[in-house]
PDB file of C-alpha atoms in Angstrom:
ATOM      1  CA  MET C   1     137.818-107.068-215.588  1.00  0.00           C
ATOM      2  CA  ASN C   2     138.197-110.259-217.753  1.00  0.00           C
ATOM      3  CA  ALA C   3     138.517-110.211-221.818  1.00  0.00           C
ATOM      4  CA  ALA C   4     135.743-111.986-223.457  1.00  0.00           C
ATOM      5  CA  ILE C   5     137.036-115.177-224.634  1.00  0.00           C
ATOM      6  CA  GLU C   6     135.371-116.768-227.849  1.00  0.00           C
ATOM      7  CA  MET C   7     134.567-120.527-226.912  1.00  0.00           C
ATOM      8  CA  PRO C   8     135.409-123.197-229.663  1.00  0.00           C
ATOM      9  CA  ALA C   9     132.229-124.755-231.485  1.00  0.00           C
ATOM     10  CA  PRO C  10     131.420-127.923-229.716  1.00  0.00           C
ATOM     11  CA  ILE C  11     131.523-129.566-233.223  1.00  0.00           C
ATOM     12  CA  ASN C  12     134.257-128.731-235.755  1.00  0.00           C
ATOM     13  CA  PHE C  13     132.267-128.350-239.248  1.00  0.00           C
ATOM     14  CA  THR C  14     135.326-127.891-241.570  1.00  0.00           C
ATOM     15  CA  ASP C  15     135.337-125.467-244.610  1.00  0.00           C
ATOM     16  CA  SER C  16     135.686-128.371-246.746  1.00  0.00           C
ATOM     17  CA  ALA C  17     132.792-130.098-245.306  1.00  0.00           C
ATOM     18  CA  ALA C  18     130.620-126.803-245.577  1.00  0.00           C
ATOM     19  CA  ASN C  19     131.986-125.978-249.163  1.00  0.00           C
ATOM     20  CA  LYS C  20     131.255-129.603-250.451  1.00  0.00           C
ATOM     21  CA  VAL C  21     127.572-129.625-248.840  1.00  0.00           C
ATOM     22  CA  ALA C  22     127.065-126.100-250.545  1.00  0.00           C
ATOM     23  CA  GLU C  23     127.968-127.542-253.977  1.00  0.00           C
ATOM     24  CA  LEU C  24     125.449-130.386-253.512  1.00  0.00           C
ATOM     25  CA  ILE C  25     122.587-128.274-252.420  1.00  0.00           C
ATOM     26  CA  ALA C  26     123.195-125.994-255.313  1.00  0.00           C
ATOM     27  CA  GLU C  27     123.062-129.013-257.583  1.00  0.00           C
ATOM     28  CA  GLU C  28     119.853-129.939-255.875  1.00  0.00           C
ATOM     29  CA  GLY C  29     118.601-126.682-256.820  1.00  0.00           C
ATOM     30  CA  ASN C  30     116.598-126.445-253.137  1.00  0.00           C
ATOM     31  CA  PRO C  31     118.404-123.800-250.990  1.00  0.00           C
ATOM     32  CA  ASP C  32     115.915-124.768-248.135  1.00  0.00           C
ATOM     33  CA  LEU C  33     118.121-127.996-247.754  1.00  0.00           C
ATOM     34  CA  LYS C  34     120.277-128.388-244.747  1.00  0.00           C
ATOM     35  CA  LEU C  35     122.587-131.047-243.602  1.00  0.00           C
ATOM     36  CA  ARG C  36     121.509-133.522-240.934  1.00  0.00           C
ATOM     37  CA  VAL C  37     124.211-135.534-239.476  1.00  0.00           C
ATOM     38  CA  PHE C  38     123.045-138.288-237.291  1.00  0.00           C
ATOM     39  CA  VAL C  39     123.860-141.109-235.081  1.00  0.00           C
ATOM     40  CA  GLN C  40     122.157-144.420-235.062  1.00  0.00           C
ATOM     41  CA  GLY C  41     122.343-148.048-233.481  1.00  0.00           C
ATOM     42  CA  GLY C  42     124.108-150.418-236.036  1.00  0.00           C
ATOM     43  CA  GLY C  43     127.412-151.191-238.044  1.00  0.00           C
ATOM     44  CA  CYS C  44     129.708-153.734-236.546  1.00  0.00           C
ATOM     45  CA  SER C  45     131.186-151.434-233.634  1.00  0.00           C
ATOM     46  CA  GLY C  46     127.186-150.703-232.098  1.00  0.00           C
ATOM     47  CA  PHE C  47     126.800-147.130-233.395  1.00  0.00           C
ATOM     48  CA  GLN C  48     126.759-145.426-237.170  1.00  0.00           C
ATOM     49  CA  TYR C  49     126.964-142.108-238.646  1.00  0.00           C
ATOM     50  CA  GLY C  50     124.491-140.804-241.044  1.00  0.00           C
ATOM     51  CA  PHE C  51     124.024-137.835-243.353  1.00  0.00           C
ATOM     52  CA  THR C  52     120.884-136.777-244.866  1.00  0.00           C
ATOM     53  CA  PHE C  53     119.409-133.619-246.422  1.00  0.00           C
ATOM     54  CA  ASP C  54     116.436-131.862-244.616  1.00  0.00           C
ATOM     55  CA  GLU C  55     114.106-129.046-245.177  1.00  0.00           C
ATOM     56  CA  SER C  56     112.555-128.726-241.527  1.00  0.00           C
ATOM     57  CA  VAL C  57     114.319-127.854-238.279  1.00  0.00           C
ATOM     58  CA  ASN C  58     112.990-129.918-235.418  1.00  0.00           C
ATOM     59  CA  ASP C  59     112.603-128.265-231.882  1.00  0.00           C
ATOM     60  CA  ASP C  60     115.323-130.704-230.402  1.00  0.00           C
ATOM     61  CA  ASP C  61     118.231-129.795-233.089  1.00  0.00           C
ATOM     62  CA  THR C  62     121.336-128.160-232.447  1.00  0.00           C
ATOM     63  CA  THR C  63     121.990-125.823-235.423  1.00  0.00           C
ATOM     64  CA  MET C  64     125.076-124.538-236.949  1.00  0.00           C
ATOM     65  CA  MET C  65     125.750-122.403-239.610  1.00  0.00           C
ATOM     66  CA  LYS C  66     129.122-122.537-241.606  1.00  0.00           C
ATOM     67  CA  ASN C  67     129.800-120.781-244.983  1.00  0.00           C
ATOM     68  CA  GLY C  68     125.749-120.358-245.704  1.00  0.00           C
ATOM     69  CA  VAL C  69     125.007-123.861-244.680  1.00  0.00           C
ATOM     70  CA  GLN C  70     123.192-125.078-241.765  1.00  0.00           C
ATOM     71  CA  LEU C  71     124.202-128.256-240.150  1.00  0.00           C
ATOM     72  CA  LEU C  72     121.542-129.974-237.935  1.00  0.00           C
ATOM     73  CA  ILE C  73     122.009-132.466-235.073  1.00  0.00           C
ATOM     74  CA  ASP C  74     119.293-134.272-232.844  1.00  0.00           C
ATOM     75  CA  ALA C  75     119.655-134.169-229.176  1.00  0.00           C
ATOM     76  CA  ILE C  76     120.320-137.814-228.674  1.00  0.00           C
ATOM     77  CA  SER C  77     122.725-137.571-231.698  1.00  0.00           C
ATOM     78  CA  TYR C  78     124.499-134.435-230.387  1.00  0.00           C
ATOM     79  CA  GLN C  79     125.994-136.021-227.058  1.00  0.00           C
ATOM     80  CA  TYR C  80     127.694-138.239-229.432  1.00  0.00           C
ATOM     81  CA  LEU C  81     129.149-135.757-231.483  1.00  0.00           C
ATOM     82  CA  VAL C  82     130.482-133.096-229.015  1.00  0.00           C
ATOM     83  CA  GLY C  83     133.866-132.474-229.787  1.00  0.00           C
ATOM     84  CA  ALA C  84     133.923-134.253-233.179  1.00  0.00           C
ATOM     85  CA  GLU C  85     135.216-132.676-236.370  1.00  0.00           C
ATOM     86  CA  ILE C  86     133.087-133.417-239.605  1.00  0.00           C
ATOM     87  CA  ASP C  87     135.000-132.809-242.552  1.00  0.00           C
ATOM     88  CA  TYR C  88     135.066-133.681-246.347  1.00  0.00           C
ATOM     89  CA  ARG C  89     138.078-135.614-247.894  1.00  0.00           C
ATOM     90  CA  GLU C  90     139.079-136.528-251.549  1.00  0.00           C
ATOM     91  CA  ASP C  91     142.060-138.701-251.867  1.00  0.00           C
ATOM     92  CA  ILE C  92     143.129-141.718-253.689  1.00  0.00           C
ATOM     93  CA  ASN C  93     140.492-143.862-251.744  1.00  0.00           C
ATOM     94  CA  GLY C  94     137.787-141.681-253.266  1.00  0.00           C
ATOM     95  CA  SER C  95     135.756-138.929-251.475  1.00  0.00           C
ATOM     96  CA  GLN C  96     133.729-138.780-248.534  1.00  0.00           C
ATOM     97  CA  PHE C  97     132.429-137.083-245.561  1.00  0.00           C
ATOM     98  CA  VAL C  98     134.455-138.432-242.471  1.00  0.00           C
ATOM     99  CA  ILE C  99     134.105-137.728-238.559  1.00  0.00           C
ATOM    100  CA  LYS C 100     136.889-137.569-236.373  1.00  0.00           C
ATOM    101  CA  ASN C 101     135.316-138.175-232.948  1.00  0.00           C
ATOM    102  CA  PRO C 102     137.791-137.955-229.700  1.00  0.00           C
ATOM    103  CA  ASN C 103     134.666-139.917-227.776  1.00  0.00           C
ATOM    104  CA  VAL C 104     134.922-143.194-229.586  1.00  0.00           C
ATOM    105  CA  SER C 105     136.679-145.827-228.421  1.00  0.00           C
ATOM    106  CA  THR C 106     136.370-148.570-230.822  1.00  0.00           C
ATOM    107  CA  THR C 107     135.858-148.048-234.614  1.00  0.00           C
ATOM    108  CA  CYS C 108     135.619-150.689-237.155  1.00  0.00           C
ATOM    109  CA  GLY C 109     137.562-150.926-240.802  1.00  0.00           C
ATOM    110  CA  CYS C 110     134.681-148.937-242.580  1.00  0.00           C
ATOM    111  CA  GLY C 111     135.021-145.976-240.304  1.00  0.00           C
ATOM    112  CA  SER C 112     131.475-145.272-240.408  1.00  0.00           C
ATOM    113  CA  SER C 113     130.528-147.563-237.307  1.00  0.00           C
ATOM    114  CA  PHE C 114     131.995-146.881-233.919  1.00  0.00           C
ATOM    115  CA  ALA C 115     131.478-147.577-229.855  1.00  0.00           C
ATOM    116  CA  PRO C 116     131.443-144.911-227.557  1.00  0.00           C
TER     117      PRO C 116
END
């Protein structure tokens, strides 16, 4: 009999990112808000990441829960984000959400545009 193996999440939504999102939602005063991460055409490398708040979950969304925060990713964006890490970083360059994506072959200087 094999022991059950816990599979890693296809996307790593870090504690730092989830905690920052929870803080932003609290500031908005709307507990129904969820973080939507998406990929769209544009940027200097062909695609770019986007973040927005959304109150509704669409039929094709993949949802993840972390530290009380719900993360939404639509089906098209999901295929580009499998294996990625969504993090929040504060350093001398400022504070920002960062996506580390092992599927990306090319990025640009701004760090928010990529080519698969």
